Amino acid sequence: MTPVSVAIPTLDGALELDRTLAAVRAQDVAAEIVVLDSESTDGTREVARCHGAAVHVLARRTFGHGSARNTLMELTSGDRVAFLTQDAEPAGAGWLRALLAPEAALTYGPYRARPGAGASLRREYAEFFDALPRVWTAADLPDPPMPGPATFAGSANLCLSRRAWSAV
């Protein structure tokens, strides 16, 4: 197994994906890159291949957010898998290293709106993600466990251990 894989589901995102994959390739940690494309018609798969990504195709009609990420876990070989979306661009060359730094089953980082994003998106991201980083433990979960701050993780900037995924 490789230490880390970067997994990205795509659909007609060639323009944004090019920027995202360039930023992934600029990381100070080498990673396997795997793209799962939902039958794009805009050259998305070609862009991914130009950046050295392994490209797999999923029928658009069968796409589901959770099932696509499970499929990406099956297609990757990393001990840990960092998930991005086609429009989530790592902020700097240390992005992947920061996600890998804690010995945790799951880590995720903040989202920052790209330049030119609307005010409502910038405000939403700032309000939710400005409190990061935060470390949650099992003791932080409500009893019984239910959705809430200690169970939220956005998969546009997330790293998951294969061992934890397999256990769940």
mmCIF file of C-alpha atoms in Angstrom:
data_model
loop_
_atom_site.group_PDB
_atom_site.id
_atom_site.type_symbol
_atom_site.label_atom_id
_atom_site.label_comp_id
_atom_site.label_asym_id
_atom_site.label_seq_id
_atom_site.Cartn_x
_atom_site.Cartn_y
_atom_site.Cartn_z
ATOM 1 C CA MET A 1 0.000 0.000 0.000
ATOM 2 C CA THR A 2 1.029 3.573 -0.572
ATOM 3 C CA PRO A 3 1.025 5.955 2.396
ATOM 4 C CA VAL A 4 -1.626 8.291 0.933
ATOM 5 C CA SER A 5 -4.014 8.569 -1.969
ATOM 6 C CA VAL A 6 -5.988 11.607 -3.121
ATOM 7 C CA ALA A 7 -9.486 10.713 -4.352
ATOM 8 C CA ILE A 8 -11.724 13.026 -6.380
ATOM 9 C CA PRO A 9 -15.217 12.437 -7.785
ATOM 10 C CA THR A 10 -15.894 14.527 -10.895
ATOM 11 C CA LEU A 11 -18.594 15.642 -13.297
ATOM 12 C CA ASP A 12 -17.901 18.193 -16.046
ATOM 13 C CA GLY A 13 -15.312 19.983 -13.945
ATOM 14 C CA ALA A 14 -12.339 20.192 -16.318
ATOM 15 C CA LEU A 15 -11.607 23.875 -15.713
ATOM 16 C CA GLU A 16 -11.636 23.713 -11.919
ATOM 17 C CA LEU A 17 -10.117 20.230 -11.808
ATOM 18 C CA ASP A 18 -7.036 21.436 -13.663
ATOM 19 C CA ARG A 19 -6.333 23.960 -10.878
ATOM 20 C CA THR A 20 -7.122 21.413 -8.173
ATOM 21 C CA LEU A 21 -4.824 18.738 -9.601
ATOM 22 C CA ALA A 22 -1.999 21.225 -10.177
ATOM 23 C CA ALA A 23 -2.237 22.103 -6.479
ATOM 24 C CA VAL A 24 -2.254 18.399 -5.518
ATOM 25 C CA ARG A 25 0.845 17.781 -7.637
ATOM 26 C CA ALA A 26 2.558 20.731 -5.891
ATOM 27 C CA GLN A 27 2.207 19.085 -2.460
ATOM 28 C CA ASP A 28 5.298 18.377 -0.387
ATOM 29 C CA VAL A 29 3.971 14.820 0.106
ATOM 30 C CA ALA A 30 3.742 12.482 -2.885
ATOM 31 C CA ALA A 31 0.368 10.814 -3.386
ATOM 32 C CA GLU A 32 -1.463 8.460 -5.692
ATOM 33 C CA ILE A 33 -4.282 10.402 -7.405
ATOM 34 C CA VAL A 34 -7.510 8.628 -8.370
ATOM 35 C CA VAL A 35 -10.421 10.301 -10.157
ATOM 36 C CA LEU A 36 -13.897 8.792 -10.445
ATOM 37 C CA ASP A 37 -15.713 10.542 -13.278
ATOM 38 C CA SER A 38 -19.476 10.480 -13.883
ATOM 39 C CA GLU A 39 -19.389 10.482 -17.702
ATOM 40 C CA SER A 40 -18.167 14.063 -18.159
ATOM 41 C CA THR A 41 -18.404 15.540 -21.635
ATOM 42 C CA ASP A 42 -16.021 18.498 -21.181
ATOM 43 C CA GLY A 43 -12.605 16.808 -21.197
ATOM 44 C CA THR A 44 -12.461 16.178 -17.444
ATOM 45 C CA ARG A 45 -10.930 12.707 -17.851
ATOM 46 C CA GLU A 46 -8.239 14.023 -20.191
ATOM 47 C CA VAL A 47 -7.336 16.789 -17.714
ATOM 48 C CA ALA A 48 -7.035 14.202 -14.940
ATOM 49 C CA ARG A 49 -4.811 11.962 -17.059
ATOM 50 C CA CYS A 50 -2.560 14.922 -17.939
ATOM 51 C CA HIS A 51 -1.888 15.298 -14.209
ATOM 52 C CA GLY A 52 -1.039 11.603 -13.865
ATOM 53 C CA ALA A 53 -4.287 10.556 -12.191
ATOM 54 C CA ALA A 54 -5.732 7.089 -12.521
ATOM 55 C CA VAL A 55 -9.163 7.656 -14.067
ATOM 56 C CA HIS A 56 -12.227 5.478 -13.615
ATOM 57 C CA VAL A 57 -15.714 6.070 -15.013
ATOM 58 C CA LEU A 58 -19.018 5.683 -13.198
ATOM 59 C CA ALA A 59 -22.371 5.808 -15.000
ATOM 60 C CA ARG A 60 -23.879 9.219 -14.270
ATOM 61 C CA ARG A 61 -27.270 7.714 -13.446
ATOM 62 C CA THR A 62 -25.722 5.575 -10.667
ATOM 63 C CA PHE A 63 -23.849 8.409 -8.906
ATOM 64 C CA GLY A 64 -24.397 8.881 -5.186
ATOM 65 C CA HIS A 65 -22.121 10.965 -2.942
ATOM 66 C CA GLY A 66 -21.549 8.236 -0.360
ATOM 67 C CA SER A 67 -21.341 5.369 -2.825
ATOM 68 C CA ALA A 68 -18.875 7.294 -5.015
ATOM 69 C CA ARG A 69 -16.586 7.833 -2.028
ATOM 70 C CA ASN A 70 -16.848 4.157 -1.082
ATOM 71 C CA THR A 71 -15.947 3.253 -4.664
ATOM 72 C CA LEU A 72 -12.977 5.630 -4.474
ATOM 73 C CA MET A 73 -11.833 3.901 -1.271
ATOM 74 C CA GLU A 74 -11.940 0.603 -3.164
ATOM 75 C CA LEU A 75 -10.018 2.049 -6.149
ATOM 76 C CA THR A 76 -7.224 3.647 -4.111
ATOM 77 C CA SER A 77 -4.313 1.914 -2.434
ATOM 78 C CA GLY A 78 -3.311 4.392 0.277
ATOM 79 C CA ASP A 79 -3.281 3.635 3.988
ATOM 80 C CA ARG A 80 -5.012 7.017 4.227
ATOM 81 C CA VAL A 81 -7.201 8.610 1.572
ATOM 82 C CA ALA A 82 -7.601 12.362 1.221
ATOM 83 C CA PHE A 83 -10.850 13.359 -0.452
ATOM 84 C CA LEU A 84 -11.290 16.508 -2.501
ATOM 85 C CA THR A 85 -13.962 17.663 -4.890
ATOM 86 C CA GLN A 86 -13.168 18.956 -8.362
ATOM 87 C CA ASP A 87 -13.605 22.549 -7.177
ATOM 88 C CA ALA A 88 -11.733 22.221 -3.858
ATOM 89 C CA GLU A 89 -8.236 23.543 -4.371
ATOM 90 C CA PRO A 90 -5.602 22.891 -1.688
ATOM 91 C CA ALA A 91 -4.527 26.214 -0.181
ATOM 92 C CA GLY A 92 -0.802 25.512 -0.202
ATOM 93 C CA ALA A 93 1.941 22.930 -0.617
ATOM 94 C CA GLY A 94 1.504 21.719 2.978
ATOM 95 C CA TRP A 95 -2.200 20.871 2.700
ATOM 96 C CA LEU A 96 -1.767 17.104 2.526
ATOM 97 C CA ARG A 97 0.922 17.003 5.206
ATOM 98 C CA ALA A 98 -1.412 18.891 7.575
ATOM 99 C CA LEU A 99 -4.224 16.367 7.009
ATOM 100 C CA LEU A 100 -1.797 13.510 7.663
ATOM 101 C CA ALA A 101 -0.156 15.039 10.749
ATOM 102 C CA PRO A 102 -2.506 13.762 13.447
ATOM 103 C CA GLU A 103 -2.652 10.022 13.997
ATOM 104 C CA ALA A 104 -6.407 9.930 13.605
ATOM 105 C CA ALA A 105 -9.029 7.874 11.833
ATOM 106 C CA LEU A 106 -10.431 11.001 10.197
ATOM 107 C CA THR A 107 -9.190 14.549 9.774
ATOM 108 C CA TYR A 108 -10.665 17.407 7.823
ATOM 109 C CA GLY A 109 -9.722 20.972 7.192
ATOM 110 C CA PRO A 110 -11.445 24.268 6.542
ATOM 111 C CA TYR A 111 -12.926 25.433 3.288
ATOM 112 C CA ARG A 112 -12.036 28.858 2.027
ATOM 113 C CA ALA A 113 -13.966 30.363 -0.844
ATOM 114 C CA ARG A 114 -12.046 30.993 -4.040
ATOM 115 C CA PRO A 115 -11.473 34.598 -5.059
ATOM 116 C CA GLY A 116 -14.599 36.012 -6.655
ATOM 117 C CA ALA A 117 -16.995 33.799 -4.684
ATOM 118 C CA GLY A 118 -20.247 35.390 -3.555
ATOM 119 C CA ALA A 119 -20.592 37.042 -0.172
ATOM 120 C CA SER A 120 -23.027 34.431 1.169
ATOM 121 C CA LEU A 121 -20.626 31.560 0.434
ATOM 122 C CA ARG A 122 -17.685 33.432 1.965
ATOM 123 C CA ARG A 123 -19.748 34.172 5.081
ATOM 124 C CA GLU A 124 -21.024 30.577 5.390
ATOM 125 C CA TYR A 125 -17.515 29.134 5.165
ATOM 126 C CA ALA A 126 -16.099 31.674 7.614
ATOM 127 C CA GLU A 127 -18.832 31.094 10.205
ATOM 128 C CA PHE A 128 -18.527 27.328 10.158
ATOM 129 C CA PHE A 129 -14.824 26.748 9.605
ATOM 130 C CA ASP A 130 -13.165 29.597 11.524
ATOM 131 C CA ALA A 131 -13.262 27.479 14.693
ATOM 132 C CA LEU A 132 -10.901 24.898 13.174
ATOM 133 C CA PRO A 133 -8.770 23.108 14.076
ATOM 134 C CA ARG A 134 -10.739 21.208 16.671
ATOM 135 C CA VAL A 135 -10.083 17.722 17.979
ATOM 136 C CA TRP A 136 -13.099 15.560 18.724
ATOM 137 C CA THR A 137 -12.977 12.329 20.706
ATOM 138 C CA ALA A 138 -15.559 9.636 21.411
ATOM 139 C CA ALA A 139 -16.329 11.442 24.679
ATOM 140 C CA ASP A 140 -17.617 14.409 22.643
ATOM 141 C CA LEU A 141 -20.376 12.359 21.042
ATOM 142 C CA PRO A 142 -23.904 12.747 22.382
ATOM 143 C CA ASP A 143 -25.534 9.704 23.915
ATOM 144 C CA PRO A 144 -27.081 8.251 21.865
ATOM 145 C CA PRO A 145 -24.817 9.292 18.972
ATOM 146 C CA MET A 146 -26.538 11.605 16.519
ATOM 147 C CA PRO A 147 -25.582 14.204 13.904
ATOM 148 C CA GLY A 148 -23.962 17.333 15.285
ATOM 149 C CA PRO A 149 -20.670 19.216 15.434
ATOM 150 C CA ALA A 150 -18.713 16.180 16.669
ATOM 151 C CA THR A 151 -19.965 14.017 13.792
ATOM 152 C CA PHE A 152 -19.692 16.483 10.895
ATOM 153 C CA ALA A 153 -16.943 16.121 8.330
ATOM 154 C CA GLY A 154 -17.067 17.627 4.851
ATOM 155 C CA SER A 155 -15.593 15.430 2.131
ATOM 156 C CA ALA A 156 -14.198 18.279 0.058
ATOM 157 C CA ASN A 157 -11.166 18.424 2.383
ATOM 158 C CA LEU A 158 -11.023 15.211 4.375
ATOM 159 C CA CYS A 159 -8.551 12.412 5.080
ATOM 160 C CA LEU A 160 -9.760 8.981 6.161
ATOM 161 C CA SER A 161 -7.743 5.993 7.319
ATOM 162 C CA ARG A 162 -8.412 2.819 5.364
ATOM 163 C CA ARG A 163 -8.502 0.859 8.624
ATOM 164 C CA ALA A 164 -11.308 3.047 10.030
ATOM 165 C CA TRP A 165 -13.257 2.916 6.760
ATOM 166 C CA SER A 166 -12.955 -0.874 6.661
ATOM 167 C CA ALA A 167 -14.143 -1.152 10.263
ATOM 168 C CA VAL A 168 -17.236 0.943 9.593
#
